Amino acid sequence: MPGLLRGVARTAVVAGTATAVSGRVSRRQQGRWAQQEAQEAAPPAPAPPAPAPPADDMSSKIEQLKQLGELKDQGVLTEAEFEEQKRRILG
C-alpha cells in the first residue's frame, strides 16, 4: 500500500508541475502575440509638419532669407534651389 500511495503522489506532483508550466508558456505566448498584433495594427506616426512661417512678418522672412543665403554659400543649396525657396518665401 505505501508503494501505491507514493506512485499516486508522484504522478500528482508531475501532472501539477506540467500543468503549471504549460499554463505559463501559454500565457507568455499570448502576451507576445498580443504585442505583435498591436505593433502591426498601429501605423507609424506621421512626421510632424514643418512649422509654417508667419504670413506677413517681414523680420521672419528676412531671417529665412539669411538662412537660405548661408546654405547657398555653404554649398548645400544650388542657385536654382535658392531662387525657388526665395520665391516661395517672398511670394
Coordinates of C-alpha atoms in Angstrom, one line a residue:
M1 CA 0.0 0.0 0.0
P2 CA 2.8 2.6 0.7
G3 CA 4.3 2.0 -2.7
L4 CA 0.9 2.7 -4.4
L5 CA 0.4 5.9 -2.4
R6 CA 3.9 7.0 -3.3
G7 CA 3.3 6.4 -7.0
V8 CA 0.0 8.3 -6.9
A9 CA 1.6 11.2 -5.1
R10 CA 4.4 11.3 -7.6
T11 CA 2.0 11.3 -10.5
A12 CA 0.0 14.1 -9.0
V13 CA 3.1 16.2 -8.5
V14 CA 4.4 15.6 -12.1
A15 CA 0.9 16.4 -13.5
G16 CA 0.6 19.6 -11.5
T17 CA 4.0 20.8 -12.5
A18 CA 3.3 20.1 -16.1
T19 CA 0.0 21.9 -16.0
A20 CA 1.6 24.9 -14.3
V21 CA 4.5 25.1 -16.8
S22 CA 2.1 24.7 -19.7
G23 CA -0.2 27.5 -18.5
R24 CA 2.8 29.8 -18.0
V25 CA 4.1 29.1 -21.5
S26 CA 0.6 29.6 -23.0
R27 CA 0.2 33.0 -21.2
R28 CA 3.6 34.1 -22.3
Q29 CA 2.9 33.2 -25.9
Q30 CA -0.5 35.0 -25.8
G31 CA 1.2 38.1 -24.5
R32 CA 3.8 38.1 -27.2
W33 CA 1.2 37.6 -29.9
A34 CA -0.9 40.5 -28.5
Q35 CA 2.2 42.7 -28.6
Q36 CA 2.9 41.7 -32.2
E37 CA -0.7 42.4 -33.2
A38 CA -0.7 45.8 -31.5
Q39 CA 2.6 46.7 -33.3
E40 CA 1.2 45.6 -36.7
A41 CA -2.2 47.3 -36.2
A42 CA -0.7 50.7 -35.1
P43 CA 0.6 52.5 -38.2
P44 CA 3.7 54.6 -37.6
A45 CA 3.1 58.1 -36.5
P46 CA 3.4 60.6 -39.4
A47 CA 6.2 63.1 -39.2
P48 CA 5.0 66.5 -37.8
P49 CA 4.7 69.1 -40.5
A50 CA 7.2 71.8 -40.7
P51 CA 6.1 75.0 -38.8
A52 CA 4.7 77.5 -41.3
P53 CA 6.3 80.9 -41.2
P54 CA 4.0 83.9 -40.3
A55 CA 2.4 85.2 -43.4
D56 CA 3.3 88.9 -43.2
D57 CA 6.0 89.1 -40.7
M58 CA 8.8 90.7 -42.6
S59 CA 11.5 90.1 -40.0
S60 CA 10.8 86.4 -40.1
K61 CA 11.1 86.5 -43.9
I62 CA 14.4 88.3 -43.7
E63 CA 15.7 85.8 -41.2
Q64 CA 14.7 82.9 -43.5
L65 CA 16.3 84.6 -46.5
K66 CA 19.6 85.0 -44.5
Q67 CA 19.5 81.3 -43.6
L68 CA 18.9 80.4 -47.2
G69 CA 21.9 82.6 -48.2
E70 CA 24.1 80.8 -45.7
L71 CA 23.0 77.4 -47.0
K72 CA 23.8 78.5 -50.6
D73 CA 27.2 79.9 -49.5
Q74 CA 28.0 76.5 -47.8
G75 CA 27.1 74.7 -51.0
V76 CA 24.1 72.9 -49.5
L77 CA 21.7 74.6 -52.0
T78 CA 22.2 75.2 -55.7
E79 CA 21.4 78.5 -57.3
A80 CA 18.1 77.2 -58.7
E81 CA 17.0 75.8 -55.3
F82 CA 17.9 79.0 -53.6
E83 CA 15.8 81.0 -56.2
E84 CA 12.9 78.7 -55.8
Q85 CA 12.9 78.9 -52.0
K86 CA 13.3 82.7 -52.2
R87 CA 10.3 82.9 -54.4
R88 CA 8.3 80.7 -52.1
I89 CA 9.2 82.9 -49.0
L90 CA 8.6 86.2 -50.8
G91 CA 5.6 85.1 -52.9

